[in-house]
PDB file of C-alpha atoms in Angstrom:
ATOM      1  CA  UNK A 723    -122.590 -95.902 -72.944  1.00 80.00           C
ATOM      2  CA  UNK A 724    -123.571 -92.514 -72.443  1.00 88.00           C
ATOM      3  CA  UNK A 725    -123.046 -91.246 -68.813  1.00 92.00           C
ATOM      4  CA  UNK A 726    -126.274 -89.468 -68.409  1.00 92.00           C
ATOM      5  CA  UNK A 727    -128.171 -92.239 -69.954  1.00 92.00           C
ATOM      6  CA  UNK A 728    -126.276 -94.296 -66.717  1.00 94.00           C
ATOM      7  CA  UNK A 729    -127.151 -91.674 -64.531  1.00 94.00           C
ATOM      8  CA  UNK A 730    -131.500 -91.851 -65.344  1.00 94.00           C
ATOM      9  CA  UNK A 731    -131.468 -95.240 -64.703  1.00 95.00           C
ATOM     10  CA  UNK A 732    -129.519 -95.108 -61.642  1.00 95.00           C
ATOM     11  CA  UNK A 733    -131.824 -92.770 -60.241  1.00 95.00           C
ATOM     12  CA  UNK A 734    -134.681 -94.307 -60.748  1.00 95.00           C
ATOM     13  CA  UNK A 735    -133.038 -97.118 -58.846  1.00 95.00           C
ATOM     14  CA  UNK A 736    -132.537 -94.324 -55.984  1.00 94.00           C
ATOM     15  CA  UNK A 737    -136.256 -93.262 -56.433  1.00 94.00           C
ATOM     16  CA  UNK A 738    -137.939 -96.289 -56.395  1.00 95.00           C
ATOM     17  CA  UNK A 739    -136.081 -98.217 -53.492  1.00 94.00           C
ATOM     18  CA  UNK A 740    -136.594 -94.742 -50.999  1.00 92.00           C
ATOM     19  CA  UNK A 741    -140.445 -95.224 -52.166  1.00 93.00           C
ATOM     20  CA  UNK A 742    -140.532 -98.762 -51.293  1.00 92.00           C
ATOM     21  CA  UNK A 743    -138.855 -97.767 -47.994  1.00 90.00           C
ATOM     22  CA  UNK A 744    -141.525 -94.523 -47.166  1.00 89.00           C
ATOM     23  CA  UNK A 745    -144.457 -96.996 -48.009  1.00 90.00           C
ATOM     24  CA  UNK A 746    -143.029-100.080 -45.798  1.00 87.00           C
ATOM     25  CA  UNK A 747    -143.977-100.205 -41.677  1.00 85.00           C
ATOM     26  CA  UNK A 748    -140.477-100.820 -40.111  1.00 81.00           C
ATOM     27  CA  UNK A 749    -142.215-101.673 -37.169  1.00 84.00           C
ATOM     28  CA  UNK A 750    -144.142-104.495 -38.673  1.00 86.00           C
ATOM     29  CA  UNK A 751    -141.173-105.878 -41.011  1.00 86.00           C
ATOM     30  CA  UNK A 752    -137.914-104.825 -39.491  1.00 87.00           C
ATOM     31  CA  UNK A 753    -136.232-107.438 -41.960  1.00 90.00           C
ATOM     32  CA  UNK A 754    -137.254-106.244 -44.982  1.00 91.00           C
ATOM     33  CA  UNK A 755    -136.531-102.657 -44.106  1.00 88.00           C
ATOM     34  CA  UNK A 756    -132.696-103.243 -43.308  1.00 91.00           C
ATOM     35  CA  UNK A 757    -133.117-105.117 -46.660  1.00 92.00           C
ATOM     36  CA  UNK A 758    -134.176-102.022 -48.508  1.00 91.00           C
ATOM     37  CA  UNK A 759    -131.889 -99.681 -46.674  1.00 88.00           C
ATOM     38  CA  UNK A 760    -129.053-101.861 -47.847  1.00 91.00           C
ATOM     39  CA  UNK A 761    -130.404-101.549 -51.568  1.00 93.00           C
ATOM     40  CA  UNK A 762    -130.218 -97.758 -51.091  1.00 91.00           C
ATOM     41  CA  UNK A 763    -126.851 -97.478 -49.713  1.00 89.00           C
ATOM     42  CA  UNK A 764    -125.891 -99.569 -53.145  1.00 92.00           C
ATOM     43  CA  UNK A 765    -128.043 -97.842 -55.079  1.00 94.00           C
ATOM     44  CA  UNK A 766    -126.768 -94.600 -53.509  1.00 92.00           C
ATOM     45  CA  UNK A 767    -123.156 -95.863 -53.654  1.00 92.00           C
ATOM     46  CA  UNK A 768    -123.884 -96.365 -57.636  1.00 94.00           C
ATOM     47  CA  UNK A 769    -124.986 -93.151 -58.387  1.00 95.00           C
ATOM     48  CA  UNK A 770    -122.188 -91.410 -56.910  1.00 93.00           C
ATOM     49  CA  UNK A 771    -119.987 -93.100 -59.205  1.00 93.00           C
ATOM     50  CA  UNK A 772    -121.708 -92.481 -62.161  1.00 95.00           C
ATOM     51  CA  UNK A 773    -121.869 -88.704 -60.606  1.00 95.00           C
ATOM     52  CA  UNK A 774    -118.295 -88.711 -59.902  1.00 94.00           C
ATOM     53  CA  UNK A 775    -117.110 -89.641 -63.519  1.00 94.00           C
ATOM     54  CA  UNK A 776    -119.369 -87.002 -64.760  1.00 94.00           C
ATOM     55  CA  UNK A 777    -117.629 -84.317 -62.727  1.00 95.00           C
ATOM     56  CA  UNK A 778    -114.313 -85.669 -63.906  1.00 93.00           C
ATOM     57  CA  UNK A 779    -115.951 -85.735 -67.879  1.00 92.00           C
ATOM     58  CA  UNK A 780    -117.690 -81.924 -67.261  1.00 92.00           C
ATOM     59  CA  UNK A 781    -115.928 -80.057 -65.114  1.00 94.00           C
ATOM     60  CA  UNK A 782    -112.368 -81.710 -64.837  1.00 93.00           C
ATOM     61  CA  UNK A 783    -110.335 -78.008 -64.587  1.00 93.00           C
ATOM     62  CA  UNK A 784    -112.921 -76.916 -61.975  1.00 94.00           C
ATOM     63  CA  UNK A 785    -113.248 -79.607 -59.528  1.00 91.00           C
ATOM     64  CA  UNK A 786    -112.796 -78.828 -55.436  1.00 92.00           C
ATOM     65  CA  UNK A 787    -109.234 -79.340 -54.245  1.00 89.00           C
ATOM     66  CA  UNK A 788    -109.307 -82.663 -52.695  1.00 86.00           C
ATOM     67  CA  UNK A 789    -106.215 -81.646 -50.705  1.00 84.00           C
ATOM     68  CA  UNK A 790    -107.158 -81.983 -47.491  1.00 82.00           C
ATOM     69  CA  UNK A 791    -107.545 -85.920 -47.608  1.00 81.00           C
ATOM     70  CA  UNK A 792    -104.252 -86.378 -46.394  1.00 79.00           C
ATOM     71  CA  UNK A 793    -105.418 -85.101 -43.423  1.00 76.00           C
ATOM     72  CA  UNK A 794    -107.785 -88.244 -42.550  1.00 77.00           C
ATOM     73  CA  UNK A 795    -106.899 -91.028 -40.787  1.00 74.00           C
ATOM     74  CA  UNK A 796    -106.140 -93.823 -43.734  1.00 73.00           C
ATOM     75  CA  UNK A 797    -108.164 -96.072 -42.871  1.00 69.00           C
ATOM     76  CA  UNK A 798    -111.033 -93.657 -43.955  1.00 71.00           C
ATOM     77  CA  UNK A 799    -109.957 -93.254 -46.980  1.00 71.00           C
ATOM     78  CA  UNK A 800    -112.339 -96.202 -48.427  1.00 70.00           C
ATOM     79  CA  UNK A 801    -113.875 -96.440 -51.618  1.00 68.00           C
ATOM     80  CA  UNK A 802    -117.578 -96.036 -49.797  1.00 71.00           C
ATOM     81  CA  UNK A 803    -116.661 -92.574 -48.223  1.00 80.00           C
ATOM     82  CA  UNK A 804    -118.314 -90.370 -50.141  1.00 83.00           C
ATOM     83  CA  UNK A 805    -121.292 -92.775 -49.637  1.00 84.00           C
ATOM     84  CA  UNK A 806    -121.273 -92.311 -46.188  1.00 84.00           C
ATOM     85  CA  UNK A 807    -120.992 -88.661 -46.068  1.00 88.00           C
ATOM     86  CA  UNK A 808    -124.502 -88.644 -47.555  1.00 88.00           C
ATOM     87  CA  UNK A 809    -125.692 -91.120 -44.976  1.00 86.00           C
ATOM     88  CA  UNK A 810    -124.104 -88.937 -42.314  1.00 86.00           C
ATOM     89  CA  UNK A 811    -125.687 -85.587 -43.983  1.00 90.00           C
ATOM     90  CA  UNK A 812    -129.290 -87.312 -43.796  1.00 87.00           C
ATOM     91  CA  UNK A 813    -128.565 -88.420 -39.992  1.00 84.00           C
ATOM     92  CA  UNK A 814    -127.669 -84.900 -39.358  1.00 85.00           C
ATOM     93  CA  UNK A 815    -130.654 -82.997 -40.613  1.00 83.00           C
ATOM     94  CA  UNK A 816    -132.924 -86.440 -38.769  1.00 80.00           C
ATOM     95  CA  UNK A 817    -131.561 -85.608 -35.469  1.00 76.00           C
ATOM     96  CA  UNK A 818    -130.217 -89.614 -35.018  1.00 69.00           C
ATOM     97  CA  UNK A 819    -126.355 -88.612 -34.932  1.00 62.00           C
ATOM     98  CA  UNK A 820    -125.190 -89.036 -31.187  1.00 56.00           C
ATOM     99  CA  UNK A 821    -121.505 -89.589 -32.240  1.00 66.00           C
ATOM    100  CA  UNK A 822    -121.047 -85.780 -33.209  1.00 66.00           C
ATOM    101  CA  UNK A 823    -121.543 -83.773 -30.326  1.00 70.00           C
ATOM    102  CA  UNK A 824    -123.969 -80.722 -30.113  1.00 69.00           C
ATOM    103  CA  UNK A 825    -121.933 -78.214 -31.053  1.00 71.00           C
ATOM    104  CA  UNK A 826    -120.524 -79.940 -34.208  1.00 76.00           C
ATOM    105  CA  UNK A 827    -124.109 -80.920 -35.145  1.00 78.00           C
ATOM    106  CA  UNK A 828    -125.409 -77.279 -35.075  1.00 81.00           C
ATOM    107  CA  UNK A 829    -122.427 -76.356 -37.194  1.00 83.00           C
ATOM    108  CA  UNK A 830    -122.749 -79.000 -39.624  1.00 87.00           C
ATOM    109  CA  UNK A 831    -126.415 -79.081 -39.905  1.00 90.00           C
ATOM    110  CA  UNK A 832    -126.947 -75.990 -42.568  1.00 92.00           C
ATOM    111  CA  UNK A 833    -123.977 -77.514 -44.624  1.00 93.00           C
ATOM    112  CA  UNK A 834    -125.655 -80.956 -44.340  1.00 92.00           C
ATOM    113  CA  UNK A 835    -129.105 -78.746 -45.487  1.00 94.00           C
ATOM    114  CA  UNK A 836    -127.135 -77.156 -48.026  1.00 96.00           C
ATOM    115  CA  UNK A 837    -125.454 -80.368 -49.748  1.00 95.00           C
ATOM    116  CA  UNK A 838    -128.458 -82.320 -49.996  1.00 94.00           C
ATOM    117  CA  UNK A 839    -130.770 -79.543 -51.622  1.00 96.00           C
ATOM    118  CA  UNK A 840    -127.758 -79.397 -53.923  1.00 96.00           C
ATOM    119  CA  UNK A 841    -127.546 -83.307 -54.823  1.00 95.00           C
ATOM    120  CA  UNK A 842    -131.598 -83.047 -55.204  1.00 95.00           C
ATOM    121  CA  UNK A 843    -130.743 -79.661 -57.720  1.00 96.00           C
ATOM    122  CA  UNK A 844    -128.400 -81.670 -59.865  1.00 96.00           C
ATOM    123  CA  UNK A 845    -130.147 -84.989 -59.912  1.00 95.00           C
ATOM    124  CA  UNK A 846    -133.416 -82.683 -61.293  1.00 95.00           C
ATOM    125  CA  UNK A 847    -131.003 -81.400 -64.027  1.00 95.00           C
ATOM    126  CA  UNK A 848    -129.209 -84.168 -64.945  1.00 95.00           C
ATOM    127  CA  UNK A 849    -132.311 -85.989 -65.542  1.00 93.00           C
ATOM    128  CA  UNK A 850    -134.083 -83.422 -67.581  1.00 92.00           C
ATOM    129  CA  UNK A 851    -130.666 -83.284 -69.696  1.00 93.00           C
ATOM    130  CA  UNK A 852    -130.603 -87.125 -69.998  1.00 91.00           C
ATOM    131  CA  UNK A 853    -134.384 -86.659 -71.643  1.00 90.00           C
ATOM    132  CA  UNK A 854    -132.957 -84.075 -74.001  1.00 87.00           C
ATOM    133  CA  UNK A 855    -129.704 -84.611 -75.231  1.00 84.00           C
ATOM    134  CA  UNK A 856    -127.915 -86.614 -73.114  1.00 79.00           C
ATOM    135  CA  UNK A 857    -124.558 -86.228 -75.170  1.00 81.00           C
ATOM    136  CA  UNK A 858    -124.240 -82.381 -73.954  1.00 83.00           C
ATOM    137  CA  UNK A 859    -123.660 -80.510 -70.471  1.00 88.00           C
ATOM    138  CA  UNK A 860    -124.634 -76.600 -70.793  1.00 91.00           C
ATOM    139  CA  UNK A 861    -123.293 -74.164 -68.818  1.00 93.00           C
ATOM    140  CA  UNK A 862    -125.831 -73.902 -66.059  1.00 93.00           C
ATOM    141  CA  UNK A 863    -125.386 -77.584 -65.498  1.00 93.00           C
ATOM    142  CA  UNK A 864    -121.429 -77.036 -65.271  1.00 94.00           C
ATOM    143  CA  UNK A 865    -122.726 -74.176 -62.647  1.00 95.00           C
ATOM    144  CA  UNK A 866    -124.904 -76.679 -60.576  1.00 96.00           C
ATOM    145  CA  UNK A 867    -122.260 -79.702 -61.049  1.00 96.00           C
ATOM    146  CA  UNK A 868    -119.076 -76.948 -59.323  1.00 96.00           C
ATOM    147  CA  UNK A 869    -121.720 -75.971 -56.358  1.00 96.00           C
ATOM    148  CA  UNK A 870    -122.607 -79.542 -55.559  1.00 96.00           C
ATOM    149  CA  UNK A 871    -118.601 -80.582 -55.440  1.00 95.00           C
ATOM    150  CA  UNK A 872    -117.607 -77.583 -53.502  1.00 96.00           C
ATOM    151  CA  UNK A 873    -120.508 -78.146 -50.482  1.00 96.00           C
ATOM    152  CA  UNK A 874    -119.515 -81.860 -50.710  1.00 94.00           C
ATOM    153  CA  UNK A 875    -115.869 -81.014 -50.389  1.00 93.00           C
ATOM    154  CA  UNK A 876    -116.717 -78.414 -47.502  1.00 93.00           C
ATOM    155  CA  UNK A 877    -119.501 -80.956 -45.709  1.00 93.00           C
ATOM    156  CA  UNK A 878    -116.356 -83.788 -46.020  1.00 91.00           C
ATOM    157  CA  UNK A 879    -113.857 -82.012 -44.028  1.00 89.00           C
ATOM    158  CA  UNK A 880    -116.176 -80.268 -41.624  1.00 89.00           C
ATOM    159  CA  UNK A 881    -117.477 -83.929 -40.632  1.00 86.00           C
ATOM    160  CA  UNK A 882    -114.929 -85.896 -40.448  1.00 85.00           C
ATOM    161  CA  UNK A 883    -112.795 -82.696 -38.432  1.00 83.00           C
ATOM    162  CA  UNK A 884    -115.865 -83.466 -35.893  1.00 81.00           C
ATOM    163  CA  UNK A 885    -115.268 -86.958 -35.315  1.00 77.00           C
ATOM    164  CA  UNK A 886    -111.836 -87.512 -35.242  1.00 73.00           C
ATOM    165  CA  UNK A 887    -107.978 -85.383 -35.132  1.00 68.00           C
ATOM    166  CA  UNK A 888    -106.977 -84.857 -38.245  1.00 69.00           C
ATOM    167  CA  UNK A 889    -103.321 -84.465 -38.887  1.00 70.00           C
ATOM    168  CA  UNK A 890    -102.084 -80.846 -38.444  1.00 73.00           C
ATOM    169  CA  UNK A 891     -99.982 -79.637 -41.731  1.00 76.00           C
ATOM    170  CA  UNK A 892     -97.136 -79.701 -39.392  1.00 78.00           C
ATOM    171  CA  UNK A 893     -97.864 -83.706 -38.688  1.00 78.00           C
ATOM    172  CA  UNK A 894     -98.269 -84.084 -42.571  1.00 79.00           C
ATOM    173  CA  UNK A 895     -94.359 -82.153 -43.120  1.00 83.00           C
ATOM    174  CA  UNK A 896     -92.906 -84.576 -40.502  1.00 84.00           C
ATOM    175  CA  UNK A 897     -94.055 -87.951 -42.971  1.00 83.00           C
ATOM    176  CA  UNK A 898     -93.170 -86.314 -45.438  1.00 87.00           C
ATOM    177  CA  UNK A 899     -89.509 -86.271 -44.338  1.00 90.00           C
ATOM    178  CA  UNK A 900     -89.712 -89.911 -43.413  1.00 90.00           C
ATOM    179  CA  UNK A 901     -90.636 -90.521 -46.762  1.00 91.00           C
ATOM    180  CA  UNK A 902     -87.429 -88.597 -47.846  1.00 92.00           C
ATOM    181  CA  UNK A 903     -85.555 -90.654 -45.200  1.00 92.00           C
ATOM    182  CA  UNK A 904     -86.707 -93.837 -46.308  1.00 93.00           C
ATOM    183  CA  UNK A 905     -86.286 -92.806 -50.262  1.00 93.00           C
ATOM    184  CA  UNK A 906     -82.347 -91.615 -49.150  1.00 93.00           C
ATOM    185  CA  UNK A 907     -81.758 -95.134 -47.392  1.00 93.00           C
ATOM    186  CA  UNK A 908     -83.188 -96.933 -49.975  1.00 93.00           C
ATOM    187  CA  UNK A 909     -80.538 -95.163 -52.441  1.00 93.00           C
ATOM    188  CA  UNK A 910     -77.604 -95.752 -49.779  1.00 92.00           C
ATOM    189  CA  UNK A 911     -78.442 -99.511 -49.119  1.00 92.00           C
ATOM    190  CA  UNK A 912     -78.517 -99.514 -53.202  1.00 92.00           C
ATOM    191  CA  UNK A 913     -75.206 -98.127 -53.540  1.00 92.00           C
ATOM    192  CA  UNK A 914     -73.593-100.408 -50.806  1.00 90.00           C
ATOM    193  CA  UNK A 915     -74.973-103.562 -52.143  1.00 90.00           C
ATOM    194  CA  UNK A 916     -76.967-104.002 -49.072  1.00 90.00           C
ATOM    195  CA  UNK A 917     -80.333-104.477 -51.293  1.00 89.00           C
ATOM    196  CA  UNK A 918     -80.750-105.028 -55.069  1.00 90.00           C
ATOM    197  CA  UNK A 919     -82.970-103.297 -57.812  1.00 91.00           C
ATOM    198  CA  UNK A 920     -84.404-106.793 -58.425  1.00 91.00           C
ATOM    199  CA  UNK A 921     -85.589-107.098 -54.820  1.00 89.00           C
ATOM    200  CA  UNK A 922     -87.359-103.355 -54.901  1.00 89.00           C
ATOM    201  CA  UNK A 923     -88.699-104.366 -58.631  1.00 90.00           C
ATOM    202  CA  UNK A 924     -89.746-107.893 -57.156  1.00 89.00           C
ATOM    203  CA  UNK A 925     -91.322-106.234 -53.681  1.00 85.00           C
ATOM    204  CA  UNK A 926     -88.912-109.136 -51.819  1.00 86.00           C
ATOM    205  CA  UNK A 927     -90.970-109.181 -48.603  1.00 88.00           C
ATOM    206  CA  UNK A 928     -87.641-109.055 -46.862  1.00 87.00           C
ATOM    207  CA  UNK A 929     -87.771-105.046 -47.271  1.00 89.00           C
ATOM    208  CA  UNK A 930     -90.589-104.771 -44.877  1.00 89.00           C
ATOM    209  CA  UNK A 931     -88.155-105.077 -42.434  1.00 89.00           C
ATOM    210  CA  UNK A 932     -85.202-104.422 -43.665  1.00 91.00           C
ATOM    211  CA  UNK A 933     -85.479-101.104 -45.029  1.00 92.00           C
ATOM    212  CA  UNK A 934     -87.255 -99.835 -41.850  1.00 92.00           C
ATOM    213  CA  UNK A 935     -84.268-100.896 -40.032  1.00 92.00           C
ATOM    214  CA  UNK A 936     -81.755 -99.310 -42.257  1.00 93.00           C
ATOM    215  CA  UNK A 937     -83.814 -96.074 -42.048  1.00 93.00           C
ATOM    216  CA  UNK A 938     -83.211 -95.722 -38.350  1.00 93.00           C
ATOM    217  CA  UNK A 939     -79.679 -96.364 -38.499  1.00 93.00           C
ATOM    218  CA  UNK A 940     -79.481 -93.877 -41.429  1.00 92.00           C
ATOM    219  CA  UNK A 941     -81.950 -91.373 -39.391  1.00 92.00           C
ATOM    220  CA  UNK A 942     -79.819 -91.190 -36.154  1.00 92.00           C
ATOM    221  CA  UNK A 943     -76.291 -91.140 -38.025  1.00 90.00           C
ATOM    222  CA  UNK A 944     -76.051 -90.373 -41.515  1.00 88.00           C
ATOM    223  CA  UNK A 945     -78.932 -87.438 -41.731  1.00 87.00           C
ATOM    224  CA  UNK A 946     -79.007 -86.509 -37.705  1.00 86.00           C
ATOM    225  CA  UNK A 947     -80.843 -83.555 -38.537  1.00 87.00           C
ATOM    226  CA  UNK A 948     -84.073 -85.349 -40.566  1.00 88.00           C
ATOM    227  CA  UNK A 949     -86.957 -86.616 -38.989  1.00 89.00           C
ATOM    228  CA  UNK A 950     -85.373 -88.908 -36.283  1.00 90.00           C
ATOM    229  CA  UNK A 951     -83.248 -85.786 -34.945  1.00 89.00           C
ATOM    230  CA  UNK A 952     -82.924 -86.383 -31.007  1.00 90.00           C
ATOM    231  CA  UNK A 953     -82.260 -82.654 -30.746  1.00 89.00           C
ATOM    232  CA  UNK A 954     -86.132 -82.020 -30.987  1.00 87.00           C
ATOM    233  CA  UNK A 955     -88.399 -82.965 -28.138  1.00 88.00           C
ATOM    234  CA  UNK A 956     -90.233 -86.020 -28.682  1.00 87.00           C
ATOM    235  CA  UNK A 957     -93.467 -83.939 -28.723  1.00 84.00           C
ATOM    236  CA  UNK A 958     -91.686 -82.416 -31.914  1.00 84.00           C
ATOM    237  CA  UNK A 959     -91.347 -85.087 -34.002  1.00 86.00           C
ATOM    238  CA  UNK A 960     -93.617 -87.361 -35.991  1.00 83.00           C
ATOM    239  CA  UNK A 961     -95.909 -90.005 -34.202  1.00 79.00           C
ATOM    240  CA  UNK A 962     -94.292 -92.782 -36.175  1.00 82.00           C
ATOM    241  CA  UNK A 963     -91.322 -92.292 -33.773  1.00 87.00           C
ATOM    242  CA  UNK A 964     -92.246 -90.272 -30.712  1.00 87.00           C
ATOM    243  CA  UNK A 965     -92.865 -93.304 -28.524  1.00 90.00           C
ATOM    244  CA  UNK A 966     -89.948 -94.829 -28.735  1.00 91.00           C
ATOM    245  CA  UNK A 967     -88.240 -91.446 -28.133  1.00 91.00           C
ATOM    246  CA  UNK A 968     -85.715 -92.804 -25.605  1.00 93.00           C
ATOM    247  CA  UNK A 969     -85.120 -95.986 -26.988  1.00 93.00           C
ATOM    248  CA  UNK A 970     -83.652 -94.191 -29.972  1.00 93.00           C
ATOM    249  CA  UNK A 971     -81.175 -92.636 -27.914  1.00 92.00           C
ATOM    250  CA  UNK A 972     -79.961 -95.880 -26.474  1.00 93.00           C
ATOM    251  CA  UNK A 973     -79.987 -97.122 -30.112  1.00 93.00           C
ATOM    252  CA  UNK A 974     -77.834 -93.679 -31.390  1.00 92.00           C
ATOM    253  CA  UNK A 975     -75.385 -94.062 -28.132  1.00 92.00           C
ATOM    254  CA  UNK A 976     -74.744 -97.545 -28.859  1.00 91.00           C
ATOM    255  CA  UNK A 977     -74.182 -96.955 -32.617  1.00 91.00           C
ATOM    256  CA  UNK A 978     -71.669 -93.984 -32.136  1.00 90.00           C
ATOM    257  CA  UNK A 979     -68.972 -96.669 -30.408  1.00 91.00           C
ATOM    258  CA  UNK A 980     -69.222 -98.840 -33.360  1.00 90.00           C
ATOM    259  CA  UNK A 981     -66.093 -98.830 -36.386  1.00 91.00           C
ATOM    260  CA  UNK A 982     -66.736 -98.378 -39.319  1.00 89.00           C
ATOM    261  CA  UNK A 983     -66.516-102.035 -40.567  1.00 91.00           C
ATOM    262  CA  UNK A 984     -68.414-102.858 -37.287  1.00 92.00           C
ATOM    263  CA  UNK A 985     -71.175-100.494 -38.544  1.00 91.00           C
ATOM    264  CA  UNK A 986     -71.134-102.171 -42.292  1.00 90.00           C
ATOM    265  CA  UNK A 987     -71.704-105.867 -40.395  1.00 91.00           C
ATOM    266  CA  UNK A 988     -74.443-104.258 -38.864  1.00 91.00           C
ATOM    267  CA  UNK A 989     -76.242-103.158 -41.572  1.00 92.00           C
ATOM    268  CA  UNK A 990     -75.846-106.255 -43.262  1.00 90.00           C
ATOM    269  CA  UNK A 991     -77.104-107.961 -40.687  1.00 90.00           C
ATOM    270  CA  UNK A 992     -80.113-106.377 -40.690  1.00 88.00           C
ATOM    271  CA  UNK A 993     -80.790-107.494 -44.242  1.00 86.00           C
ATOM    272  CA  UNK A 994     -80.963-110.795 -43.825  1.00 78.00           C
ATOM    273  CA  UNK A 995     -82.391-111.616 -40.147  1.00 63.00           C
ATOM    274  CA  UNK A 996     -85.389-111.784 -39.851  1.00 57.00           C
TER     275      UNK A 996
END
């Protein structure tokens, strides 16, 4: 059970699968090296985890802000990630990454360098400690554990800033007012009886549709001045909704001529087509 004990024998796993891999002629069996990469990447992926919950057990208060993930793209934000950044580190310093241009490679290079001398630093620690005492992390372990999650932090978002646009904090503000928006409609359509606790408790597929509806209605005339505010340019506002920039001012202009009980008919409407 104990986490270093975990951590030996999932390096030896590591070790012995990359020396299966240096002593085996690609060339000659291309099948049963794409088998053994595959066992690395597991292997790799394993470790990691083990790595990662020892972080969280020996250094919990000093860990790398993390902040910056909601930067990325979601659909990077996998479980394998951090798996991959090692993979991309080990392309980097091979010379066999042609989807990061030049420039980003000679900038990430040294930080690729730097984070895989520091992995090799604390997997030589860890298992000297795991052939001691195994129950304990001293200090200069703590030390080598905080260096090795700061360069992997740094090496993260230098990467993945190479390879794709991540979302400016002024991109990140803007959804986080359409998640006010959608919280505020949500509480509206509550108080009207358009929706029902039991349908939010129950996730009622309905609301997949419904309350995105409700939001724009609520966005253009109850809170003009949140995130669907037409006074902005459409480069100003969030991505969500800049498209269909001049479709929501047809939708606004048609809504303003509408009563008040022509409004309410509306909205319920909307609840229940589908």
């Amino acid at each position: 059970p104990r986490l270093l004990s975990q951590f030996f024998f999932a390096d030896e796993r590591v070790t012995r699968v990359v020396a299966e891999i240096n002593g085996l002629d690609a060339e000659l069996d291309p099948q049963q090296y794409l088998v053994l990469l595959n066992q690395l990447h597991l292997s790799q992926a394993h470790l990691l985890a083990i790595l990662e919950r020892i972080m969280e057990e020996c250094i919990p208060t000093q860990r790398h802000s993390r902040d910056y993930l909601v930067k990325f793209p979601e659909e990077l934000l996998v479980d394998n990630l951090g798996n991959h950044m090692l993979f991309a580190a080990e392309c980097l310093l091979a010379g066999t990454f042609p989807e990061v241009e030049e420039a980003d490679r000679a900038q990430l290079r040294p930080q690729a360098r730097n984070l895989l001398c520091s992995l090799e630093l604390v997997r030589t620690v860890l298992r000297e400690q795991s052939l001691s005492q195994p129950s304990s992390y001293p200090e200069p372990i703590r030390a080598v554990l905080v260096q090795f999650d700061r360069l992997f932090a740094e090496f993260e978002l230098s990467y993945v800033s190479s390879l794709v646009a991540v979302k400016s904090p002024e991109e990140i503000y803007r959804q986080q007012e359409i998640i006010v928006l959608f919280c505020e409609t949500v509480e509206r359509a509550l108080r009207l009886g358009y929706l029902t606790q039991e349908m939010i408790d129950g996730y009622e597929p309905l609301l997949m549709f419904t309350i995105p509806r409700l939001a724009i209605i609520s966005g253009l005339l109850i809170y003009p001045e949140g995130p669907l505010s037409l006074e902005q340019s459409p480069e100003e506002m969030s991505r969500v909704f800049s498209p269909f920039y001049n479709l929501l001012k047809k939708i606004r202009d048609l809504l303003r001529v509408l009563s008040v009980e022509e409004l309410y008919l509306l909205e319920r409407s909307l609840c229940t087509a589908e």
